[in-house]
């Protein structure tokens, strides 16, 4: 499959997706870009550093934060950010949103893909919106009902999203295991409730078994700076570059097709070295 001109999946090198957060509430403050000039500069720098795709988020969905904003504000942020990024680089743009109205506006603004951490399930109109726009979708593992935190629970959630996508007429689906989004509790509706294992144990298990997810569809992994590293290693988000790179490399070895990251330059270099070692 292709995202714009970028080939994704079997036979292709692992692609790097750079994160731009146009949302001041995002958990990793160094990724936040709130003005057109800042966003354009970040997009330009990511392209120069070797990114293949840029993912723009306009509302944080971090489970442990109260971050839900009015859909009008998310739409404004998203469309302005897409315009700024497109003015500064030629990379395909992914719009990170769980809401159909925002996805529709993003498509009109020139987005090439929709990234929905809820796997087309939070907003019942999302699948139809993506299909009408003719855009590929990254479907995150998500369930509105409690699930088990093992790999089987993740696979079941993703299979449900693939059925939804197929019924809506979405041709291309990439799956995302939603690292950090399976929790016993949270402060917004975008996480999946589980109580059988600690969230950090679930994340480690899923990352170690990505090959099982890759049998469904190409896999996008977003592990950069995630909280399980902080819990296990006792480091805050600013100190999680090294463990992030380690997890990204293992994800690539285990079958990921896209690595979504805050640290484009370092991730590109790490993946290039991995290719040289293979």
PDB file of C-alpha atoms in Angstrom, residues 24-246:
ATOM      1  CA  UNK A  24      -0.329  22.355  24.163  1.00  0.00           C
ATOM      2  CA  UNK A  25      -1.801  19.676  26.441  1.00  0.00           C
ATOM      3  CA  UNK A  26       0.335  16.872  24.965  1.00  0.00           C
ATOM      4  CA  UNK A  27       2.361  14.819  27.448  1.00  0.00           C
ATOM      5  CA  UNK A  28       5.760  15.461  25.818  1.00  0.00           C
ATOM      6  CA  UNK A  29       6.071  19.228  25.816  1.00  0.00           C
ATOM      7  CA  UNK A  30       9.115  19.319  23.526  1.00  0.00           C
ATOM      8  CA  UNK A  31       6.952  17.932  20.714  1.00  0.00           C
ATOM      9  CA  UNK A  32       4.446  20.793  20.925  1.00  0.00           C
ATOM     10  CA  UNK A  33       4.333  23.309  18.076  1.00  0.00           C
ATOM     11  CA  UNK A  34       1.522  25.842  18.336  1.00  0.00           C
ATOM     12  CA  UNK A  35       2.143  28.420  15.622  1.00  0.00           C
ATOM     13  CA  UNK A  36       2.368  28.188  11.844  1.00  0.00           C
ATOM     14  CA  UNK A  37       6.037  29.218  11.850  1.00  0.00           C
ATOM     15  CA  UNK A  38       6.974  26.616  14.468  1.00  0.00           C
ATOM     16  CA  UNK A  39       5.019  23.864  12.713  1.00  0.00           C
ATOM     17  CA  UNK A  40       6.525  24.688   9.327  1.00  0.00           C
ATOM     18  CA  UNK A  41      10.032  24.651  10.782  1.00  0.00           C
ATOM     19  CA  UNK A  42       9.434  21.312  12.507  1.00  0.00           C
ATOM     20  CA  UNK A  43       8.090  19.768   9.293  1.00  0.00           C
ATOM     21  CA  UNK A  44      11.055  21.061   7.308  1.00  0.00           C
ATOM     22  CA  UNK A  45      13.517  19.720   9.861  1.00  0.00           C
ATOM     23  CA  UNK A  46      11.829  16.318   9.933  1.00  0.00           C
ATOM     24  CA  UNK A  47      12.036  16.007   6.161  1.00  0.00           C
ATOM     25  CA  UNK A  48      15.690  16.983   6.224  1.00  0.00           C
ATOM     26  CA  UNK A  49      16.314  14.424   8.979  1.00  0.00           C
ATOM     27  CA  UNK A  50      14.889  11.630   6.848  1.00  0.00           C
ATOM     28  CA  UNK A  51      11.248  11.268   7.932  1.00  0.00           C
ATOM     29  CA  UNK A  52       8.911   9.619   5.438  1.00  0.00           C
ATOM     30  CA  UNK A  53       5.578  10.804   6.889  1.00  0.00           C
ATOM     31  CA  UNK A  54       4.473  13.501   9.331  1.00  0.00           C
ATOM     32  CA  UNK A  55       1.716  12.831  11.858  1.00  0.00           C
ATOM     33  CA  UNK A  56      -0.117  15.893  13.169  1.00  0.00           C
ATOM     34  CA  UNK A  57      -2.165  15.774  16.337  1.00  0.00           C
ATOM     35  CA  UNK A  58      -4.381  18.636  17.504  1.00  0.00           C
ATOM     36  CA  UNK A  59      -5.764  17.076  20.685  1.00  0.00           C
ATOM     37  CA  UNK A  60      -3.887  14.860  23.106  1.00  0.00           C
ATOM     38  CA  UNK A  61      -5.461  11.454  23.743  1.00  0.00           C
ATOM     39  CA  UNK A  62      -3.084  10.417  26.560  1.00  0.00           C
ATOM     40  CA  UNK A  63      -5.225   8.266  28.905  1.00  0.00           C
ATOM     41  CA  UNK A  64      -3.954   9.806  32.123  1.00  0.00           C
ATOM     42  CA  UNK A  65      -4.647  13.419  31.100  1.00  0.00           C
ATOM     43  CA  UNK A  66      -7.876  15.419  30.920  1.00  0.00           C
ATOM     44  CA  UNK A  67      -7.368  16.658  27.400  1.00  0.00           C
ATOM     45  CA  UNK A  68     -10.704  16.613  25.554  1.00  0.00           C
ATOM     46  CA  UNK A  69     -11.241  19.932  23.799  1.00  0.00           C
ATOM     47  CA  UNK A  70     -14.157  21.236  21.691  1.00  0.00           C
ATOM     48  CA  UNK A  71     -14.253  19.707  18.218  1.00  0.00           C
ATOM     49  CA  UNK A  72     -14.161  23.206  16.717  1.00  0.00           C
ATOM     50  CA  UNK A  73     -10.839  23.926  18.426  1.00  0.00           C
ATOM     51  CA  UNK A  74      -9.340  20.608  17.361  1.00  0.00           C
ATOM     52  CA  UNK A  75     -10.467  21.271  13.795  1.00  0.00           C
ATOM     53  CA  UNK A  76      -8.947  24.756  13.790  1.00  0.00           C
ATOM     54  CA  UNK A  77      -5.637  23.514  15.140  1.00  0.00           C
ATOM     55  CA  UNK A  78      -5.532  20.575  12.729  1.00  0.00           C
ATOM     56  CA  UNK A  79      -6.299  22.465   9.544  1.00  0.00           C
ATOM     57  CA  UNK A  80      -3.904  25.287  10.355  1.00  0.00           C
ATOM     58  CA  UNK A  81      -1.141  22.817  11.217  1.00  0.00           C
ATOM     59  CA  UNK A  82      -1.640  20.812   8.025  1.00  0.00           C
ATOM     60  CA  UNK A  83      -1.453  23.995   5.978  1.00  0.00           C
ATOM     61  CA  UNK A  84       1.741  25.059   7.706  1.00  0.00           C
ATOM     62  CA  UNK A  85       3.383  21.658   7.297  1.00  0.00           C
ATOM     63  CA  UNK A  86       2.446  21.392   3.621  1.00  0.00           C
ATOM     64  CA  UNK A  87       3.903  24.831   2.984  1.00  0.00           C
ATOM     65  CA  UNK A  88       7.287  23.689   4.281  1.00  0.00           C
ATOM     66  CA  UNK A  89       7.726  20.074   3.174  1.00  0.00           C
ATOM     67  CA  UNK A  90       6.607  17.537   0.579  1.00  0.00           C
ATOM     68  CA  UNK A  91       6.008  14.624   2.943  1.00  0.00           C
ATOM     69  CA  UNK A  92       2.584  12.960   3.200  1.00  0.00           C
ATOM     70  CA  UNK A  93       0.590  14.126   6.204  1.00  0.00           C
ATOM     71  CA  UNK A  94      -1.274  11.916   8.665  1.00  0.00           C
ATOM     72  CA  UNK A  95      -4.053  13.454  10.765  1.00  0.00           C
ATOM     73  CA  UNK A  96      -4.150  12.024  14.285  1.00  0.00           C
ATOM     74  CA  UNK A  97      -7.753  12.299  15.510  1.00  0.00           C
ATOM     75  CA  UNK A  98     -10.556  10.063  16.825  1.00  0.00           C
ATOM     76  CA  UNK A  99     -13.300  12.412  15.563  1.00  0.00           C
ATOM     77  CA  UNK A 100     -14.930  12.248  12.129  1.00  0.00           C
ATOM     78  CA  UNK A 101     -15.556  15.973  11.820  1.00  0.00           C
ATOM     79  CA  UNK A 102     -11.875  16.700  12.336  1.00  0.00           C
ATOM     80  CA  UNK A 103     -10.893  13.925   9.918  1.00  0.00           C
ATOM     81  CA  UNK A 104     -13.148  15.375   7.235  1.00  0.00           C
ATOM     82  CA  UNK A 105     -11.611  18.822   7.658  1.00  0.00           C
ATOM     83  CA  UNK A 106      -8.124  17.314   7.626  1.00  0.00           C
ATOM     84  CA  UNK A 107      -8.838  15.519   4.361  1.00  0.00           C
ATOM     85  CA  UNK A 108     -10.046  18.757   2.773  1.00  0.00           C
ATOM     86  CA  UNK A 109      -6.887  20.477   4.034  1.00  0.00           C
ATOM     87  CA  UNK A 110      -4.736  17.904   2.251  1.00  0.00           C
ATOM     88  CA  UNK A 111      -4.087  15.073   4.724  1.00  0.00           C
ATOM     89  CA  UNK A 112      -3.083  11.770   3.138  1.00  0.00           C
ATOM     90  CA  UNK A 113      -4.111   9.461   5.997  1.00  0.00           C
ATOM     91  CA  UNK A 114      -6.197   9.286   9.190  1.00  0.00           C
ATOM     92  CA  UNK A 115      -4.637   7.992  12.403  1.00  0.00           C
ATOM     93  CA  UNK A 116      -7.388   6.979  14.838  1.00  0.00           C
ATOM     94  CA  UNK A 117      -6.164   5.592  18.150  1.00  0.00           C
ATOM     95  CA  UNK A 118      -9.665   4.206  18.767  1.00  0.00           C
ATOM     96  CA  UNK A 119      -9.670   2.089  15.627  1.00  0.00           C
ATOM     97  CA  UNK A 120     -12.773   3.708  14.055  1.00  0.00           C
ATOM     98  CA  UNK A 121     -14.836   2.909  17.174  1.00  0.00           C
ATOM     99  CA  UNK A 122     -15.121   6.100  19.250  1.00  0.00           C
ATOM    100  CA  UNK A 123     -16.921   8.080  16.557  1.00  0.00           C
ATOM    101  CA  UNK A 124     -19.457   6.034  14.617  1.00  0.00           C
ATOM    102  CA  UNK A 125     -19.060   8.338  11.621  1.00  0.00           C
ATOM    103  CA  UNK A 126     -15.285   7.983  11.347  1.00  0.00           C
ATOM    104  CA  UNK A 127     -15.147   4.935   9.076  1.00  0.00           C
ATOM    105  CA  UNK A 128     -17.576   6.480   6.594  1.00  0.00           C
ATOM    106  CA  UNK A 129     -15.642   9.773   6.657  1.00  0.00           C
ATOM    107  CA  UNK A 130     -12.327   8.066   5.915  1.00  0.00           C
ATOM    108  CA  UNK A 131     -13.867   5.924   3.195  1.00  0.00           C
ATOM    109  CA  UNK A 132     -15.536   8.912   1.524  1.00  0.00           C
ATOM    110  CA  UNK A 133     -12.218  10.763   1.517  1.00  0.00           C
ATOM    111  CA  UNK A 134     -10.505   7.696   0.060  1.00  0.00           C
ATOM    112  CA  UNK A 135      -7.820   7.776   2.739  1.00  0.00           C
ATOM    113  CA  UNK A 136      -5.866   4.936   4.346  1.00  0.00           C
ATOM    114  CA  UNK A 137      -6.347   4.534   8.093  1.00  0.00           C
ATOM    115  CA  UNK A 138      -4.116   3.667  11.001  1.00  0.00           C
ATOM    116  CA  UNK A 139      -6.441   1.772  13.333  1.00  0.00           C
ATOM    117  CA  UNK A 140      -5.377   1.709  16.957  1.00  0.00           C
ATOM    118  CA  UNK A 141      -6.277  -1.210  19.209  1.00  0.00           C
ATOM    119  CA  UNK A 142      -9.285  -0.069  21.224  1.00  0.00           C
ATOM    120  CA  UNK A 143     -12.356  -1.441  22.958  1.00  0.00           C
ATOM    121  CA  UNK A 144     -15.141   0.414  24.731  1.00  0.00           C
ATOM    122  CA  UNK A 145     -15.701  -2.701  26.856  1.00  0.00           C
ATOM    123  CA  UNK A 146     -13.031  -4.109  29.228  1.00  0.00           C
ATOM    124  CA  UNK A 147     -10.637  -6.586  27.629  1.00  0.00           C
ATOM    125  CA  UNK A 148      -7.707  -8.761  28.602  1.00  0.00           C
ATOM    126  CA  UNK A 149      -4.327  -7.122  28.239  1.00  0.00           C
ATOM    127  CA  UNK A 150      -2.645 -10.044  26.502  1.00  0.00           C
ATOM    128  CA  UNK A 151      -1.746 -10.221  22.832  1.00  0.00           C
ATOM    129  CA  UNK A 152      -5.010 -12.040  22.091  1.00  0.00           C
ATOM    130  CA  UNK A 153      -6.998  -9.107  23.497  1.00  0.00           C
ATOM    131  CA  UNK A 154      -5.092  -6.688  21.275  1.00  0.00           C
ATOM    132  CA  UNK A 155      -5.594  -8.870  18.204  1.00  0.00           C
ATOM    133  CA  UNK A 156      -9.318  -9.157  18.875  1.00  0.00           C
ATOM    134  CA  UNK A 157      -9.692  -5.388  19.115  1.00  0.00           C
ATOM    135  CA  UNK A 158      -7.755  -4.852  15.895  1.00  0.00           C
ATOM    136  CA  UNK A 159      -9.748  -7.483  13.997  1.00  0.00           C
ATOM    137  CA  UNK A 160     -12.944  -5.656  14.971  1.00  0.00           C
ATOM    138  CA  UNK A 161     -11.545  -2.445  13.495  1.00  0.00           C
ATOM    139  CA  UNK A 162     -10.572  -4.207  10.290  1.00  0.00           C
ATOM    140  CA  UNK A 163     -14.138  -5.486   9.914  1.00  0.00           C
ATOM    141  CA  UNK A 164     -15.476  -1.952  10.439  1.00  0.00           C
ATOM    142  CA  UNK A 165     -13.045  -0.617   7.835  1.00  0.00           C
ATOM    143  CA  UNK A 166     -13.939  -3.283   5.295  1.00  0.00           C
ATOM    144  CA  UNK A 167     -17.674  -2.697   5.697  1.00  0.00           C
ATOM    145  CA  UNK A 168     -17.162   1.049   5.193  1.00  0.00           C
ATOM    146  CA  UNK A 169     -15.100   0.497   2.059  1.00  0.00           C
ATOM    147  CA  UNK A 170     -11.727   1.583   3.418  1.00  0.00           C
ATOM    148  CA  UNK A 171      -9.151  -0.108   1.191  1.00  0.00           C
ATOM    149  CA  UNK A 172      -5.930   0.288   3.166  1.00  0.00           C
ATOM    150  CA  UNK A 173      -5.572  -0.304   6.912  1.00  0.00           C
ATOM    151  CA  UNK A 174      -2.479  -0.169   9.091  1.00  0.00           C
ATOM    152  CA  UNK A 175      -2.794  -1.471  12.645  1.00  0.00           C
ATOM    153  CA  UNK A 176      -1.334   0.055  15.798  1.00  0.00           C
ATOM    154  CA  UNK A 177      -1.152  -1.858  19.119  1.00  0.00           C
ATOM    155  CA  UNK A 178      -1.840   1.371  21.040  1.00  0.00           C
ATOM    156  CA  UNK A 179       1.097   1.201  23.425  1.00  0.00           C
ATOM    157  CA  UNK A 180       0.193   3.058  26.621  1.00  0.00           C
ATOM    158  CA  UNK A 181      -3.566   3.044  25.952  1.00  0.00           C
ATOM    159  CA  UNK A 182      -4.543  -0.164  27.769  1.00  0.00           C
ATOM    160  CA  UNK A 183      -5.080   0.858  31.413  1.00  0.00           C
ATOM    161  CA  UNK A 184      -7.046   0.024  34.525  1.00  0.00           C
ATOM    162  CA  UNK A 185      -8.304   3.619  34.646  1.00  0.00           C
ATOM    163  CA  UNK A 186      -8.056   6.883  32.742  1.00  0.00           C
ATOM    164  CA  UNK A 187      -9.342  10.421  32.429  1.00  0.00           C
ATOM    165  CA  UNK A 188     -10.707  10.443  28.877  1.00  0.00           C
ATOM    166  CA  UNK A 189     -12.693   8.063  26.628  1.00  0.00           C
ATOM    167  CA  UNK A 190      -9.803   7.107  24.360  1.00  0.00           C
ATOM    168  CA  UNK A 191      -8.227   4.294  26.383  1.00  0.00           C
ATOM    169  CA  UNK A 192      -9.108   0.610  26.724  1.00  0.00           C
ATOM    170  CA  UNK A 193      -9.893  -0.663  30.191  1.00  0.00           C
ATOM    171  CA  UNK A 194      -8.045  -3.767  31.388  1.00  0.00           C
ATOM    172  CA  UNK A 195      -7.426  -5.046  34.896  1.00  0.00           C
ATOM    173  CA  UNK A 196      -5.769  -8.438  34.468  1.00  0.00           C
ATOM    174  CA  UNK A 197      -2.184  -7.191  34.077  1.00  0.00           C
ATOM    175  CA  UNK A 198      -0.289  -3.940  34.769  1.00  0.00           C
ATOM    176  CA  UNK A 199      -0.226  -1.618  31.754  1.00  0.00           C
ATOM    177  CA  UNK A 200       3.565  -1.730  31.505  1.00  0.00           C
ATOM    178  CA  UNK A 201       3.568  -5.558  31.433  1.00  0.00           C
ATOM    179  CA  UNK A 202       0.987  -5.499  28.641  1.00  0.00           C
ATOM    180  CA  UNK A 203       3.040  -3.048  26.594  1.00  0.00           C
ATOM    181  CA  UNK A 204       6.184  -5.164  26.905  1.00  0.00           C
ATOM    182  CA  UNK A 205       4.345  -8.333  25.920  1.00  0.00           C
ATOM    183  CA  UNK A 206       2.759  -6.758  22.860  1.00  0.00           C
ATOM    184  CA  UNK A 207       6.019  -5.223  21.643  1.00  0.00           C
ATOM    185  CA  UNK A 208       7.651  -8.637  21.961  1.00  0.00           C
ATOM    186  CA  UNK A 209       4.921 -10.222  19.814  1.00  0.00           C
ATOM    187  CA  UNK A 210       4.441  -7.712  17.000  1.00  0.00           C
ATOM    188  CA  UNK A 211       4.943 -10.463  14.443  1.00  0.00           C
ATOM    189  CA  UNK A 212       1.466 -11.760  15.349  1.00  0.00           C
ATOM    190  CA  UNK A 213      -0.062  -8.357  14.600  1.00  0.00           C
ATOM    191  CA  UNK A 214       1.885  -8.064  11.347  1.00  0.00           C
ATOM    192  CA  UNK A 215      -0.018 -11.088  10.031  1.00  0.00           C
ATOM    193  CA  UNK A 216      -3.154  -8.920  10.032  1.00  0.00           C
ATOM    194  CA  UNK A 217      -1.800  -5.825   8.294  1.00  0.00           C
ATOM    195  CA  UNK A 218       1.228  -3.518   8.256  1.00  0.00           C
ATOM    196  CA  UNK A 219       1.990  -2.352  11.787  1.00  0.00           C
ATOM    197  CA  UNK A 220       2.649   1.189  13.039  1.00  0.00           C
ATOM    198  CA  UNK A 221       4.295   1.388  16.452  1.00  0.00           C
ATOM    199  CA  UNK A 222       4.178   4.543  18.538  1.00  0.00           C
ATOM    200  CA  UNK A 223       6.375   3.864  21.540  1.00  0.00           C
ATOM    201  CA  UNK A 224       8.371   7.095  21.672  1.00  0.00           C
ATOM    202  CA  UNK A 225       8.774   8.492  25.202  1.00  0.00           C
ATOM    203  CA  UNK A 226       5.848   6.396  26.514  1.00  0.00           C
ATOM    204  CA  UNK A 227       5.094   6.128  30.214  1.00  0.00           C
ATOM    205  CA  UNK A 228       5.915   2.448  30.692  1.00  0.00           C
ATOM    206  CA  UNK A 229       9.572   3.377  30.270  1.00  0.00           C
ATOM    207  CA  UNK A 230       9.226   5.955  33.007  1.00  0.00           C
ATOM    208  CA  UNK A 231       7.621   3.421  35.309  1.00  0.00           C
ATOM    209  CA  UNK A 232      10.193   0.692  34.665  1.00  0.00           C
ATOM    210  CA  UNK A 233      13.312   2.862  34.530  1.00  0.00           C
ATOM    211  CA  UNK A 234      12.382   5.793  36.763  1.00  0.00           C
ATOM    212  CA  UNK A 235      12.979   8.469  34.109  1.00  0.00           C
ATOM    213  CA  UNK A 236      10.776  11.324  32.915  1.00  0.00           C
ATOM    214  CA  UNK A 237       9.824  11.979  29.281  1.00  0.00           C
ATOM    215  CA  UNK A 238      12.899  14.093  28.590  1.00  0.00           C
ATOM    216  CA  UNK A 239      15.143  11.169  29.569  1.00  0.00           C
ATOM    217  CA  UNK A 240      13.472   8.428  27.525  1.00  0.00           C
ATOM    218  CA  UNK A 241      15.334   8.745  24.215  1.00  0.00           C
ATOM    219  CA  UNK A 242      17.615   5.731  24.697  1.00  0.00           C
ATOM    220  CA  UNK A 243      14.878   3.332  25.850  1.00  0.00           C
ATOM    221  CA  UNK A 244      12.636   4.639  23.061  1.00  0.00           C
ATOM    222  CA  UNK A 245      15.258   3.822  20.440  1.00  0.00           C
ATOM    223  CA  UNK A 246      15.739   0.351  21.940  1.00  0.00           C
TER     224      UNK A 246
END
